[in-house]
Amino acid sequence: MKEIIAYFESIDPITAALIATTFTWLVTGLGASLVFFFKSMNRKLFDGMLGFTGGVMVAASFWSLLAPGIEMSDGEGFIKVIPAVVGFSLGALFIFGLDKVLPHLHINFKEDRKEGIKTKWHKSVLLTLAITLHNIPEGLAVGVLFGGAAAGIEGASIGGAVALAIGIGLQNFPEGFAVAMPLRGLGLSRWKSFNYGHLSAIVEPVAAVIGAWAVLTFEPILPYALCFAAGAMIFVVIEEVVPESQQARNIDLSTLGFIGGFVVMMTLDVGLG
């Protein structure tokens, strides 16, 4: 692991962000590839995996984003927390706005619960867009952290950025599976289901490059950018991941999955950051 961190420290931060989020994208594809080997998805397993995803995202939001964002902010008392409040709120509002505009349908929700502007797009497209929506803050978070670490800002580290990428990659594996299998159930071929599944995460490298570039270009925005990504991720967890994990009332299982995901991400961040 030390060799991996040393490698990322030796290259351009934008390139590092691109490589790290290409990894998270490929892991999504690996999860989606399970559609070639299974005909259906165990609903209890699926809800447990969704819970794990939520746990990783919440832990990452605090340990990798909010805490460093507050730590590197100037001032004392209420002044010190202003960047976190502003950034977190704007991040949540950003995803809220996209949620109202981008046509999408959450997994396991009936078609009459489509969100965003009205469209005649196929259900498979709407399901993919729902996952794509919540991959944006994940990629942004990785890019911002790499940019901040490269800028030498206290509270941001390459180890922390690598830990975040690994954590997001871990939760992207079940996510890819969770997209591909319902699409297969809709009658799409295995190849189409796989392609929709892995393409849902292609926005992560794009968002990461934008995040790293923005922080390197406008260094003072880093605390705001970190908390922006945190707010966006928390909104996704509460608005999408948690409700989806409890549609079949496997509440205990999804909750245990959430705890497991939180512990794994917390351990990675503290151990590597």
PDB file of C-alpha atoms in Angstrom, residues 48-247:
ATOM      1  CA  GLY A  48     -27.549  -5.672   2.439  1.00  0.00           C
ATOM      2  CA  MET A  49     -25.291  -4.389  -0.346  1.00  0.00           C
ATOM      3  CA  LEU A  50     -27.283  -1.170  -0.590  1.00  0.00           C
ATOM      4  CA  GLY A  51     -26.886  -0.701   3.143  1.00  0.00           C
ATOM      5  CA  PHE A  52     -23.123  -1.239   2.771  1.00  0.00           C
ATOM      6  CA  THR A  53     -23.046   1.424   0.051  1.00  0.00           C
ATOM      7  CA  GLY A  54     -24.820   3.893   2.320  1.00  0.00           C
ATOM      8  CA  GLY A  55     -22.425   3.189   5.188  1.00  0.00           C
ATOM      9  CA  VAL A  56     -19.373   3.789   3.016  1.00  0.00           C
ATOM     10  CA  MET A  57     -20.796   7.052   1.685  1.00  0.00           C
ATOM     11  CA  VAL A  58     -21.706   8.422   5.128  1.00  0.00           C
ATOM     12  CA  ALA A  59     -18.339   7.481   6.634  1.00  0.00           C
ATOM     13  CA  ALA A  60     -16.497   8.976   3.648  1.00  0.00           C
ATOM     14  CA  SER A  61     -18.552  12.151   3.952  1.00  0.00           C
ATOM     15  CA  PHE A  62     -17.347  12.708   7.501  1.00  0.00           C
ATOM     16  CA  TRP A  63     -13.872  11.171   7.752  1.00  0.00           C
ATOM     17  CA  SER A  64     -12.620  12.067   4.271  1.00  0.00           C
ATOM     18  CA  LEU A  65     -14.501  15.296   3.541  1.00  0.00           C
ATOM     19  CA  LEU A  66     -16.227  17.167   6.364  1.00  0.00           C
ATOM     20  CA  ALA A  67     -13.585  16.686   9.065  1.00  0.00           C
ATOM     21  CA  PRO A  68     -10.655  17.742   6.824  1.00  0.00           C
ATOM     22  CA  GLY A  69     -12.739  20.621   5.450  1.00  0.00           C
ATOM     23  CA  ILE A  70     -13.391  21.974   8.938  1.00  0.00           C
ATOM     24  CA  GLU A  71      -9.793  21.355  10.044  1.00  0.00           C
ATOM     25  CA  MET A  72      -8.312  23.425   7.214  1.00  0.00           C
ATOM     26  CA  SER A  73     -10.764  26.325   7.622  1.00  0.00           C
ATOM     27  CA  ASP A  74      -9.486  29.572   9.142  1.00  0.00           C
ATOM     28  CA  GLY A  75     -10.846  31.239  12.253  1.00  0.00           C
ATOM     29  CA  GLU A  76     -12.255  29.935  15.529  1.00  0.00           C
ATOM     30  CA  GLY A  77     -15.649  28.912  16.861  1.00  0.00           C
ATOM     31  CA  PHE A  78     -18.594  29.644  14.583  1.00  0.00           C
ATOM     32  CA  ILE A  79     -16.336  31.331  12.014  1.00  0.00           C
ATOM     33  CA  LYS A  80     -14.381  28.117  11.485  1.00  0.00           C
ATOM     34  CA  VAL A  81     -17.472  26.108  10.606  1.00  0.00           C
ATOM     35  CA  ILE A  82     -18.847  28.564   8.004  1.00  0.00           C
ATOM     36  CA  PRO A  83     -17.120  26.911   4.989  1.00  0.00           C
ATOM     37  CA  ALA A  84     -18.501  23.541   6.089  1.00  0.00           C
ATOM     38  CA  VAL A  85     -22.039  24.898   6.486  1.00  0.00           C
ATOM     39  CA  VAL A  86     -21.967  26.723   3.151  1.00  0.00           C
ATOM     40  CA  GLY A  87     -20.266  23.934   1.203  1.00  0.00           C
ATOM     41  CA  PHE A  88     -22.391  21.143   2.695  1.00  0.00           C
ATOM     42  CA  SER A  89     -25.629  23.033   2.037  1.00  0.00           C
ATOM     43  CA  LEU A  90     -24.689  23.898  -1.553  1.00  0.00           C
ATOM     44  CA  GLY A  91     -23.703  20.282  -2.266  1.00  0.00           C
ATOM     45  CA  ALA A  92     -27.058  18.982  -1.044  1.00  0.00           C
ATOM     46  CA  LEU A  93     -28.930  21.671  -2.993  1.00  0.00           C
ATOM     47  CA  PHE A  94     -26.926  20.852  -6.132  1.00  0.00           C
ATOM     48  CA  ILE A  95     -28.046  17.209  -6.098  1.00  0.00           C
ATOM     49  CA  PHE A  96     -31.554  18.287  -5.097  1.00  0.00           C
ATOM     50  CA  GLY A  97     -31.674  20.460  -8.214  1.00  0.00           C
ATOM     51  CA  LEU A  98     -30.370  17.678 -10.468  1.00  0.00           C
ATOM     52  CA  ASP A  99     -32.858  15.309  -8.885  1.00  0.00           C
ATOM     53  CA  LYS A 100     -35.719  17.588  -9.908  1.00  0.00           C
ATOM     54  CA  VAL A 101     -34.458  18.058 -13.476  1.00  0.00           C
ATOM     55  CA  LEU A 102     -32.767  14.811 -14.557  1.00  0.00           C
ATOM     56  CA  PRO A 103     -35.292  12.108 -15.521  1.00  0.00           C
ATOM     57  CA  HIS A 104     -34.611   8.971 -13.457  1.00  0.00           C
ATOM     58  CA  LEU A 105     -36.201   6.086 -11.602  1.00  0.00           C
ATOM     59  CA  HIS A 106     -34.736   4.569  -8.447  1.00  0.00           C
ATOM     60  CA  ILE A 107     -34.141   0.818  -8.382  1.00  0.00           C
ATOM     61  CA  ASN A 108     -37.077  -1.177  -6.934  1.00  0.00           C
ATOM     62  CA  PHE A 109     -39.462   1.768  -7.320  1.00  0.00           C
ATOM     63  CA  LYS A 110     -42.544   1.430  -9.515  1.00  0.00           C
ATOM     64  CA  GLU A 111     -42.611   3.297 -12.813  1.00  0.00           C
ATOM     65  CA  ASP A 112     -45.266   5.735 -11.580  1.00  0.00           C
ATOM     66  CA  ARG A 113     -42.615   7.089  -9.150  1.00  0.00           C
ATOM     67  CA  LYS A 114     -40.348   8.482 -11.858  1.00  0.00           C
ATOM     68  CA  GLU A 115     -38.623  11.733 -10.917  1.00  0.00           C
ATOM     69  CA  GLY A 116     -37.326  14.719 -12.867  1.00  0.00           C
ATOM     70  CA  ILE A 117     -38.831  16.214 -15.994  1.00  0.00           C
ATOM     71  CA  LYS A 118     -41.388  14.084 -17.820  1.00  0.00           C
ATOM     72  CA  THR A 119     -39.996  11.902 -20.576  1.00  0.00           C
ATOM     73  CA  LYS A 120     -40.816   8.815 -22.599  1.00  0.00           C
ATOM     74  CA  TRP A 121     -37.371   7.329 -22.089  1.00  0.00           C
ATOM     75  CA  HIS A 122     -37.253   3.597 -21.450  1.00  0.00           C
ATOM     76  CA  LYS A 123     -37.221   2.403 -17.858  1.00  0.00           C
ATOM     77  CA  SER A 124     -33.710   0.969 -18.342  1.00  0.00           C
ATOM     78  CA  VAL A 125     -32.349   4.435 -19.154  1.00  0.00           C
ATOM     79  CA  LEU A 126     -34.098   5.973 -16.170  1.00  0.00           C
ATOM     80  CA  LEU A 127     -32.680   3.324 -13.813  1.00  0.00           C
ATOM     81  CA  THR A 128     -29.154   3.936 -15.115  1.00  0.00           C
ATOM     82  CA  LEU A 129     -29.520   7.703 -14.755  1.00  0.00           C
ATOM     83  CA  ALA A 130     -30.558   7.280 -11.119  1.00  0.00           C
ATOM     84  CA  ILE A 131     -27.235   5.590 -10.318  1.00  0.00           C
ATOM     85  CA  THR A 132     -25.303   8.024 -12.509  1.00  0.00           C
ATOM     86  CA  LEU A 133     -26.730  10.881 -10.455  1.00  0.00           C
ATOM     87  CA  HIS A 134     -25.221   9.584  -7.244  1.00  0.00           C
ATOM     88  CA  ASN A 135     -21.855   8.768  -8.826  1.00  0.00           C
ATOM     89  CA  ILE A 136     -21.198  12.459  -9.532  1.00  0.00           C
ATOM     90  CA  PRO A 137     -20.391  13.464  -5.910  1.00  0.00           C
ATOM     91  CA  GLU A 138     -18.263  10.331  -5.460  1.00  0.00           C
ATOM     92  CA  GLY A 139     -15.974  11.252  -8.350  1.00  0.00           C
ATOM     93  CA  LEU A 140     -15.936  14.889  -7.296  1.00  0.00           C
ATOM     94  CA  ALA A 141     -14.890  13.953  -3.755  1.00  0.00           C
ATOM     95  CA  VAL A 142     -11.889  11.934  -4.933  1.00  0.00           C
ATOM     96  CA  GLY A 143     -10.743  14.670  -7.313  1.00  0.00           C
ATOM     97  CA  VAL A 144     -11.055  17.430  -4.736  1.00  0.00           C
ATOM     98  CA  LEU A 145      -9.066  15.448  -2.171  1.00  0.00           C
ATOM     99  CA  PHE A 146      -6.249  14.697  -4.622  1.00  0.00           C
ATOM    100  CA  GLY A 147      -6.132  18.356  -5.629  1.00  0.00           C
ATOM    101  CA  GLY A 148      -6.004  19.527  -2.028  1.00  0.00           C
ATOM    102  CA  ALA A 149      -3.264  17.074  -1.093  1.00  0.00           C
ATOM    103  CA  ALA A 150      -1.151  18.130  -4.078  1.00  0.00           C
ATOM    104  CA  ALA A 151      -1.581  21.767  -3.097  1.00  0.00           C
ATOM    105  CA  GLY A 152      -0.019  20.919   0.269  1.00  0.00           C
ATOM    106  CA  ILE A 153      -3.028  22.013   2.277  1.00  0.00           C
ATOM    107  CA  GLU A 154      -3.093  20.716   5.847  1.00  0.00           C
ATOM    108  CA  GLY A 155      -5.838  18.178   6.404  1.00  0.00           C
ATOM    109  CA  ALA A 156      -5.718  16.756   2.873  1.00  0.00           C
ATOM    110  CA  SER A 157      -3.422  13.819   2.114  1.00  0.00           C
ATOM    111  CA  ILE A 158      -2.722  11.462  -0.767  1.00  0.00           C
ATOM    112  CA  GLY A 159      -3.267   8.575   1.635  1.00  0.00           C
ATOM    113  CA  GLY A 160      -6.721   9.916   2.457  1.00  0.00           C
ATOM    114  CA  ALA A 161      -7.531  10.324  -1.236  1.00  0.00           C
ATOM    115  CA  VAL A 162      -6.395   6.759  -1.955  1.00  0.00           C
ATOM    116  CA  ALA A 163      -8.465   5.478   0.981  1.00  0.00           C
ATOM    117  CA  LEU A 164     -11.523   7.301  -0.365  1.00  0.00           C
ATOM    118  CA  ALA A 165     -11.011   5.828  -3.843  1.00  0.00           C
ATOM    119  CA  ILE A 166     -10.689   2.315  -2.383  1.00  0.00           C
ATOM    120  CA  GLY A 167     -13.822   2.792  -0.269  1.00  0.00           C
ATOM    121  CA  ILE A 168     -15.833   4.075  -3.222  1.00  0.00           C
ATOM    122  CA  GLY A 169     -14.510   1.216  -5.325  1.00  0.00           C
ATOM    123  CA  LEU A 170     -15.669  -1.318  -2.728  1.00  0.00           C
ATOM    124  CA  GLN A 171     -19.193   0.051  -2.726  1.00  0.00           C
ATOM    125  CA  ASN A 172     -19.204   0.383  -6.517  1.00  0.00           C
ATOM    126  CA  PHE A 173     -18.881  -3.391  -6.927  1.00  0.00           C
ATOM    127  CA  PRO A 174     -22.327  -4.187  -5.500  1.00  0.00           C
ATOM    128  CA  GLU A 175     -23.625  -1.019  -7.144  1.00  0.00           C
ATOM    129  CA  GLY A 176     -22.699  -2.282 -10.616  1.00  0.00           C
ATOM    130  CA  PHE A 177     -24.409  -5.580  -9.833  1.00  0.00           C
ATOM    131  CA  ALA A 178     -27.423  -3.721  -8.463  1.00  0.00           C
ATOM    132  CA  VAL A 179     -27.852  -1.823 -11.735  1.00  0.00           C
ATOM    133  CA  ALA A 180     -27.217  -4.657 -14.172  1.00  0.00           C
ATOM    134  CA  MET A 181     -29.461  -7.311 -12.624  1.00  0.00           C
ATOM    135  CA  PRO A 182     -32.727  -5.302 -12.571  1.00  0.00           C
ATOM    136  CA  LEU A 183     -32.063  -4.320 -16.179  1.00  0.00           C
ATOM    137  CA  ARG A 184     -31.650  -7.974 -17.057  1.00  0.00           C
ATOM    138  CA  GLY A 185     -34.962  -8.589 -15.320  1.00  0.00           C
ATOM    139  CA  LEU A 186     -36.559  -6.020 -17.630  1.00  0.00           C
ATOM    140  CA  GLY A 187     -35.623  -8.165 -20.606  1.00  0.00           C
ATOM    141  CA  LEU A 188     -32.408  -6.531 -21.748  1.00  0.00           C
ATOM    142  CA  SER A 189     -29.644  -8.783 -23.017  1.00  0.00           C
ATOM    143  CA  ARG A 190     -26.734  -9.601 -20.725  1.00  0.00           C
ATOM    144  CA  TRP A 191     -24.404  -7.358 -22.760  1.00  0.00           C
ATOM    145  CA  LYS A 192     -26.785  -4.400 -22.666  1.00  0.00           C
ATOM    146  CA  SER A 193     -27.340  -4.868 -18.935  1.00  0.00           C
ATOM    147  CA  PHE A 194     -23.571  -4.978 -18.380  1.00  0.00           C
ATOM    148  CA  ASN A 195     -22.984  -1.875 -20.497  1.00  0.00           C
ATOM    149  CA  TYR A 196     -25.663   0.142 -18.712  1.00  0.00           C
ATOM    150  CA  GLY A 197     -24.299  -1.070 -15.379  1.00  0.00           C
ATOM    151  CA  HIS A 198     -20.701   0.012 -15.888  1.00  0.00           C
ATOM    152  CA  LEU A 199     -21.490   3.172 -17.845  1.00  0.00           C
ATOM    153  CA  SER A 200     -23.412   4.480 -14.836  1.00  0.00           C
ATOM    154  CA  ALA A 201     -20.011   5.130 -13.204  1.00  0.00           C
ATOM    155  CA  ILE A 202     -18.258   6.749 -16.173  1.00  0.00           C
ATOM    156  CA  VAL A 203     -19.115  10.163 -14.723  1.00  0.00           C
ATOM    157  CA  GLU A 204     -16.751   9.510 -11.798  1.00  0.00           C
ATOM    158  CA  PRO A 205     -13.489  10.121 -13.726  1.00  0.00           C
ATOM    159  CA  VAL A 206     -15.024  13.207 -15.350  1.00  0.00           C
ATOM    160  CA  ALA A 207     -16.153  14.663 -12.015  1.00  0.00           C
ATOM    161  CA  ALA A 208     -12.800  13.801 -10.413  1.00  0.00           C
ATOM    162  CA  VAL A 209     -10.792  15.660 -13.056  1.00  0.00           C
ATOM    163  CA  ILE A 210     -13.056  18.695 -12.713  1.00  0.00           C
ATOM    164  CA  GLY A 211     -12.744  18.617  -8.905  1.00  0.00           C
ATOM    165  CA  ALA A 212      -8.947  18.319  -8.912  1.00  0.00           C
ATOM    166  CA  TRP A 213      -8.570  21.059 -11.519  1.00  0.00           C
ATOM    167  CA  ALA A 214     -10.904  23.423  -9.661  1.00  0.00           C
ATOM    168  CA  VAL A 215      -9.046  23.047  -6.350  1.00  0.00           C
ATOM    169  CA  LEU A 216      -5.618  23.488  -7.946  1.00  0.00           C
ATOM    170  CA  THR A 217      -6.836  26.565  -9.834  1.00  0.00           C
ATOM    171  CA  PHE A 218      -8.792  28.122  -6.988  1.00  0.00           C
ATOM    172  CA  GLU A 219      -7.025  26.830  -3.880  1.00  0.00           C
ATOM    173  CA  PRO A 220      -9.082  28.813  -1.293  1.00  0.00           C
ATOM    174  CA  ILE A 221     -12.241  26.921  -2.295  1.00  0.00           C
ATOM    175  CA  LEU A 222     -10.910  23.585  -0.993  1.00  0.00           C
ATOM    176  CA  PRO A 223     -12.760  23.556   2.374  1.00  0.00           C
ATOM    177  CA  TYR A 224     -15.965  24.504   0.562  1.00  0.00           C
ATOM    178  CA  ALA A 225     -15.361  21.904  -2.165  1.00  0.00           C
ATOM    179  CA  LEU A 226     -14.751  19.087   0.321  1.00  0.00           C
ATOM    180  CA  CYS A 227     -17.926  19.901   2.230  1.00  0.00           C
ATOM    181  CA  PHE A 228     -19.832  20.384  -1.038  1.00  0.00           C
ATOM    182  CA  ALA A 229     -19.011  16.784  -1.988  1.00  0.00           C
ATOM    183  CA  ALA A 230     -20.035  15.637   1.506  1.00  0.00           C
ATOM    184  CA  GLY A 231     -23.400  17.387   1.285  1.00  0.00           C
ATOM    185  CA  ALA A 232     -24.050  15.872  -2.131  1.00  0.00           C
ATOM    186  CA  MET A 233     -23.213  12.372  -0.902  1.00  0.00           C
ATOM    187  CA  ILE A 234     -25.349  12.622   2.235  1.00  0.00           C
ATOM    188  CA  PHE A 235     -28.308  13.841   0.169  1.00  0.00           C
ATOM    189  CA  VAL A 236     -27.955  10.797  -2.095  1.00  0.00           C
ATOM    190  CA  VAL A 237     -27.796   8.405   0.875  1.00  0.00           C
ATOM    191  CA  ILE A 238     -30.938   9.787   2.525  1.00  0.00           C
ATOM    192  CA  GLU A 239     -32.933  10.440  -0.627  1.00  0.00           C
ATOM    193  CA  GLU A 240     -32.003   7.320  -2.558  1.00  0.00           C
ATOM    194  CA  VAL A 241     -29.865   4.620  -0.958  1.00  0.00           C
ATOM    195  CA  VAL A 242     -31.648   4.181   2.393  1.00  0.00           C
ATOM    196  CA  PRO A 243     -35.215   4.186   0.977  1.00  0.00           C
ATOM    197  CA  GLU A 244     -34.207   1.690  -1.750  1.00  0.00           C
ATOM    198  CA  SER A 245     -32.614  -0.645   0.790  1.00  0.00           C
ATOM    199  CA  GLN A 246     -35.855  -0.857   2.764  1.00  0.00           C
ATOM    200  CA  GLN A 247     -38.427  -1.302   0.001  1.00  0.00           C
TER     201      GLN A 247
END
